[in-house]
Coordinates of C-alpha atoms in Angstrom, one line a residue:
M1 CA -0.3 -0.1 0.0
L2 CA 2.8 2.4 0.7
D3 CA 4.3 2.1 -3.0
L4 CA 0.8 2.6 -4.1
R5 CA 0.9 5.5 -2.1
A6 CA 3.8 6.8 -3.3
F7 CA 2.9 6.3 -6.9
L8 CA -0.8 8.2 -6.4
S9 CA 0.8 11.3 -4.3
V10 CA 3.7 11.6 -7.3
V11 CA 1.1 12.2 -9.8
D12 CA -1.4 13.6 -7.7
L13 CA 1.1 16.5 -7.5
N14 CA 3.0 16.3 -10.5
G15 CA 6.3 15.4 -9.1
F16 CA 8.6 13.6 -7.1
H17 CA 9.8 16.9 -5.0
R18 CA 6.6 17.7 -3.5
A19 CA 5.1 14.3 -3.6
A20 CA 8.2 12.9 -1.0
E21 CA 7.6 16.4 1.3
A22 CA 4.5 15.7 1.7
L23 CA 5.2 11.7 2.7
N24 CA 7.8 13.0 4.7
L25 CA 10.7 11.1 2.2
S26 CA 13.8 11.7 0.7
Q27 CA 13.5 11.8 -2.9
S28 CA 15.8 9.0 -3.1
A29 CA 13.2 7.0 -0.6
L30 CA 10.3 8.0 -2.9
S31 CA 11.9 6.9 -6.0
R32 CA 12.9 3.2 -4.8
R33 CA 9.4 2.9 -4.0
I34 CA 8.7 3.5 -7.8
Q35 CA 10.9 1.6 -8.5
K36 CA 9.6 -1.4 -6.7
L37 CA 6.2 -1.0 -7.2
E38 CA 7.0 -0.5 -11.4
A39 CA 9.3 -3.7 -10.7
A40 CA 6.2 -5.9 -9.1
V41 CA 4.4 -4.6 -12.5
G42 CA 6.9 -5.3 -14.7
A43 CA 6.9 -2.1 -17.0
P44 CA 7.3 1.6 -16.1
L45 CA 4.7 3.7 -15.0
L46 CA 6.0 7.2 -15.1
E47 CA 8.0 9.1 -17.9
R48 CA 10.4 11.2 -16.4
T49 CA 12.0 14.5 -18.1
T50 CA 14.0 17.6 -16.1
R51 CA 10.8 19.4 -15.8
Q52 CA 7.9 17.1 -15.3
V53 CA 7.0 13.4 -14.4
S54 CA 4.3 12.2 -16.7
L55 CA 2.6 8.8 -16.7
T56 CA 3.4 5.6 -19.2
A57 CA 0.6 4.3 -21.0
I58 CA 0.6 1.2 -18.5
G59 CA 0.9 3.9 -15.8
R60 CA -2.5 6.0 -16.8
E61 CA -4.6 1.9 -17.2
L62 CA -3.4 1.6 -13.4
I63 CA -4.3 4.8 -12.0
P64 CA -8.0 4.5 -11.5
L65 CA -7.6 0.8 -10.0
V66 CA -5.0 2.5 -7.3
R67 CA -7.2 5.3 -6.5
R68 CA -10.1 2.4 -5.8
M69 CA -8.7 0.3 -4.0
L70 CA -6.8 2.7 -1.5
E71 CA -10.6 4.0 -1.3
E72 CA -11.8 0.3 -0.5
F73 CA -8.5 -0.3 2.0
D74 CA -9.1 3.8 3.8
S75 CA -12.9 2.9 4.1
S76 CA -12.5 -0.8 5.7
L77 CA -9.7 0.4 8.1
F78 CA -12.1 3.4 9.2
A79 CA -15.2 1.0 9.7
V80 CA -11.8 -1.3 11.9
R81 CA -10.8 1.6 13.4
E82 CA -14.9 2.3 14.5
L83 CA -15.5 -0.8 15.5
G84 CA -12.7 -1.0 18.3
R85 CA -14.0 1.7 20.0
Q86 CA -17.6 0.5 20.1
S87 CA -17.1 -0.4 24.0
G88 CA -20.7 -2.5 23.9
A89 CA -21.7 -2.5 20.8
L90 CA -24.3 -5.2 19.8
V91 CA -24.8 -8.0 16.9
T92 CA -28.9 -9.6 16.9
I93 CA -29.0 -12.7 14.5
A94 CA -32.0 -14.8 14.5
C95 CA -30.3 -18.7 14.1
I96 CA -32.1 -21.7 13.3
P97 CA -31.0 -24.1 16.5
T98 CA -29.0 -26.4 15.2
A99 CA -26.5 -23.9 13.7
A100 CA -26.6 -21.8 17.2
F101 CA -25.6 -24.7 19.2
Y102 CA -22.7 -26.1 17.2
F103 CA -21.4 -23.6 15.0
L104 CA -22.2 -20.2 15.6
P105 CA -20.4 -20.5 18.9
T106 CA -16.7 -21.5 17.3
V107 CA -17.3 -18.3 15.1
I108 CA -17.8 -16.1 17.7
K109 CA -15.9 -17.1 19.3
E110 CA -12.6 -16.1 17.1
F111 CA -14.6 -12.9 16.5
T112 CA -14.4 -12.1 20.2
K113 CA -10.7 -12.7 20.2
V114 CA -10.3 -9.6 17.4
Y115 CA -13.1 -7.5 19.0
P116 CA -13.7 -8.7 22.4
N117 CA -16.0 -5.7 23.7
I118 CA -19.3 -6.8 20.9
R119 CA -22.0 -8.3 22.7
F120 CA -24.4 -11.2 21.1
R121 CA -28.0 -11.2 21.5
I122 CA -29.0 -14.9 19.5
L123 CA -32.6 -15.8 18.9
D124 CA -32.6 -19.8 18.4
L125 CA -35.6 -19.8 16.6
T126 CA -37.8 -22.3 14.2
A127 CA -37.3 -21.5 10.5
V128 CA -40.2 -19.9 10.4
D129 CA -39.8 -17.6 13.3
G130 CA -36.2 -16.6 12.2
L131 CA -38.0 -15.6 8.7
Q132 CA -39.9 -13.4 10.3
A133 CA -37.4 -12.0 13.0
V134 CA -35.4 -10.7 10.3
A135 CA -39.0 -9.3 8.4
R136 CA -39.5 -7.3 11.5
G137 CA -36.3 -5.9 11.6
E138 CA -35.6 -7.8 15.1
V139 CA -32.4 -8.9 13.9
E140 CA -29.6 -8.1 11.8
F141 CA -29.8 -11.1 9.8
G142 CA -30.6 -14.4 10.1
I143 CA -29.2 -18.0 9.4
N144 CA -31.5 -20.1 8.0
I145 CA -32.7 -23.1 6.1
M146 CA -35.0 -21.6 3.6
G147 CA -35.6 -18.7 1.5
S148 CA -38.6 -16.8 1.6
S149 CA -41.3 -15.4 -0.8
D150 CA -40.9 -12.1 0.7
P151 CA -39.7 -9.5 -1.9
D152 CA -37.9 -7.5 1.2
L153 CA -35.6 -10.6 2.1
D154 CA -32.6 -11.8 0.8
F155 CA -31.7 -15.3 1.1
A156 CA -27.6 -15.8 0.9
H157 CA -26.8 -19.8 0.1
L158 CA -23.8 -20.8 2.4
A159 CA -23.5 -24.9 2.8
D160 CA -25.7 -27.6 1.8
D161 CA -26.6 -29.5 5.1
P162 CA -27.1 -33.8 4.3
F163 CA -29.5 -35.3 5.9
V164 CA -28.0 -38.4 7.8
L165 CA -29.0 -41.7 10.0
A166 CA -28.2 -41.1 13.3
A167 CA -27.6 -45.0 15.5
R168 CA -26.3 -46.1 18.3
R169 CA -22.8 -47.8 17.7
D170 CA -24.2 -51.0 18.5
H171 CA -27.0 -50.7 16.1
P172 CA -27.0 -53.1 12.8
L173 CA -26.6 -50.1 10.3
A174 CA -24.2 -48.9 12.0
A175 CA -22.2 -51.3 10.1
K176 CA -22.6 -49.7 6.9
E177 CA -20.8 -47.4 5.2
A178 CA -23.7 -45.6 3.5
V179 CA -27.5 -46.6 4.3
S180 CA -30.6 -46.6 1.9
W181 CA -34.4 -45.5 2.8
G182 CA -35.3 -48.2 2.3
D183 CA -33.2 -50.1 5.2
L184 CA -35.1 -47.6 7.5
G185 CA -38.3 -49.6 8.0
S186 CA -37.3 -52.3 10.0
Y187 CA -36.7 -50.2 12.8
P188 CA -38.0 -47.7 14.8
L189 CA -38.6 -44.3 13.4
I190 CA -37.7 -41.4 15.5
T191 CA -38.4 -38.0 13.8
V192 CA -39.8 -34.4 14.5
H193 CA -42.8 -32.5 14.2
R194 CA -44.4 -31.6 10.8
S195 CA -44.3 -28.2 12.1
S196 CA -41.0 -28.2 11.2
G197 CA -39.2 -26.9 8.3
N198 CA -36.8 -29.9 8.6
R199 CA -39.8 -32.1 8.5
T200 CA -41.7 -30.4 5.6
L201 CA -38.3 -30.4 3.6
L202 CA -37.5 -33.8 4.3
D203 CA -41.4 -35.1 3.3
T204 CA -41.3 -33.0 0.1
A205 CA -38.1 -34.2 -1.0
L206 CA -39.0 -38.1 -0.6
A207 CA -42.0 -37.6 -2.3
R208 CA -40.7 -36.6 -5.4
H209 CA -38.8 -40.0 -5.0
D210 CA -41.8 -41.7 -3.9
V211 CA -40.6 -42.4 -0.6
Q212 CA -42.2 -42.6 2.6
L213 CA -41.3 -42.5 6.0
R214 CA -43.3 -44.6 8.9
W215 CA -42.5 -43.0 12.4
T216 CA -42.6 -44.5 15.9
Y217 CA -41.7 -41.9 17.8
E218 CA -42.7 -38.3 17.2
V219 CA -40.7 -34.9 18.7
T220 CA -40.7 -31.5 18.8
H221 CA -36.4 -30.9 18.9
L222 CA -33.8 -32.6 17.0
S223 CA -31.5 -32.7 20.1
T224 CA -34.8 -35.1 22.0
S225 CA -34.7 -37.6 18.9
L226 CA -30.6 -37.5 19.5
G227 CA -31.6 -38.8 23.1
L228 CA -33.8 -41.3 22.4
V229 CA -31.3 -42.6 19.8
E230 CA -28.9 -43.1 22.7
Q231 CA -30.8 -45.3 24.9
G232 CA -31.5 -47.4 22.0
L233 CA -35.5 -46.7 21.2
G234 CA -34.6 -46.3 17.5
I235 CA -32.9 -44.4 14.9
S236 CA -33.3 -40.6 13.4
V237 CA -33.0 -39.0 10.4
L238 CA -31.3 -35.5 10.8
P239 CA -29.4 -32.7 9.5
K240 CA -25.8 -33.2 9.9
L241 CA -25.4 -30.3 11.6
A242 CA -27.4 -31.3 14.1
T243 CA -25.4 -34.4 15.0
P244 CA -22.3 -34.2 17.3
S245 CA -18.8 -33.9 15.6
G246 CA -15.8 -36.1 16.3
N247 CA -16.4 -39.4 18.2
H248 CA -19.5 -39.8 20.0
P249 CA -19.0 -42.6 22.9
F250 CA -22.6 -43.5 22.0
L251 CA -23.4 -42.5 18.4
V252 CA -22.4 -43.0 14.6
T253 CA -24.0 -40.9 11.5
R254 CA -24.2 -42.6 8.5
P255 CA -24.9 -40.9 4.7
L256 CA -28.6 -41.6 3.5
T257 CA -28.4 -42.7 -0.1
G258 CA -31.1 -43.5 -3.4
P259 CA -31.7 -40.2 -2.9
E260 CA -29.3 -38.2 -0.8
I261 CA -31.1 -35.0 0.0
S262 CA -29.6 -31.7 2.0
R263 CA -30.9 -29.0 3.2
P264 CA -29.3 -25.5 2.3
I265 CA -28.1 -23.1 5.0
G266 CA -27.7 -19.5 4.1
V267 CA -27.9 -15.7 5.8
V268 CA -31.4 -14.5 5.4
R269 CA -31.3 -10.0 5.3
R270 CA -33.6 -7.6 4.7
R271 CA -32.9 -6.3 0.9
N272 CA -30.9 -2.9 1.3
A273 CA -31.1 -3.1 4.7
K274 CA -27.6 -1.4 6.5
L275 CA -26.0 -3.6 8.9
S276 CA -24.3 -2.1 12.1
P277 CA -20.4 -1.8 11.5
A278 CA -19.9 -4.7 14.0
A279 CA -22.9 -6.9 12.5
G280 CA -20.6 -6.6 9.0
R281 CA -17.6 -7.8 10.1
F282 CA -19.3 -10.6 11.8
L283 CA -21.3 -11.6 8.5
E284 CA -17.9 -11.2 7.2
M285 CA -16.1 -13.4 9.4
L286 CA -19.0 -16.3 9.3
L287 CA -19.0 -16.1 5.1
G288 CA -15.1 -17.0 5.4
T289 CA -15.5 -19.6 8.2
W290 CA -18.9 -21.5 6.7
T291 CA -17.7 -24.8 5.1
D292 CA -19.1 -27.9 3.8
D293 CA -16.6 -29.9 5.8
R294 CA -18.7 -31.3 8.6

């Protein structure tokens, strides 16, 4: 950035002498910066005479890019400085419970290492309630599994979260590397209630493949289904994000095939709504951290 600022100063002030004074550099130091930049570009940027300095053809092409880069850098630096001064600034998010429990804390932990004074209000809501919270402006953005027909909301896709089988380690299906939907019929199945966005999404996708699940236990929360699985009462189908990561002492997950079904995870925002500096920075980190690796 220093070399770019030196180049722009020489152009704007029309000479090395005035540019060196403005940057508080010697003319030789300024010349070295320009030479370093020209070496990086691979071509001369300035034509020097005893009376004036003018741009080469490549220098003229580079000037708009340099101005834009420096403006963006200065704006970002200003935002970071302002964010650092915001003691007690608040970020409010509506998040589906599975992401709020298994993923979001990891990102917040990294964020608070950089911005320790920022506070968070996390509304762990169902998909439908989360969309409504965003639409009403109760939160700055949401993490959700569905978009919306509301023209005032935008849905930015982050990742696909596949539905998997959850079973005890000693269950017969745990011996398989992958399980088909047809394999589930011989065992008690635990599912979530039809009011759940996950259930709606799953039933709709399976219906297109003429597959219907017959359940023995129906619960409201995905975490409850895992508790029943752990007690050996049956098996469950749930999003991978809702399952424990790493080696669980009792539970395993297996891919479900024929068909493979995933739920989309994304960020929901009010269209044209401006985020606070703290929320904007956190969203940037969130987008950079989220992966499909789980």
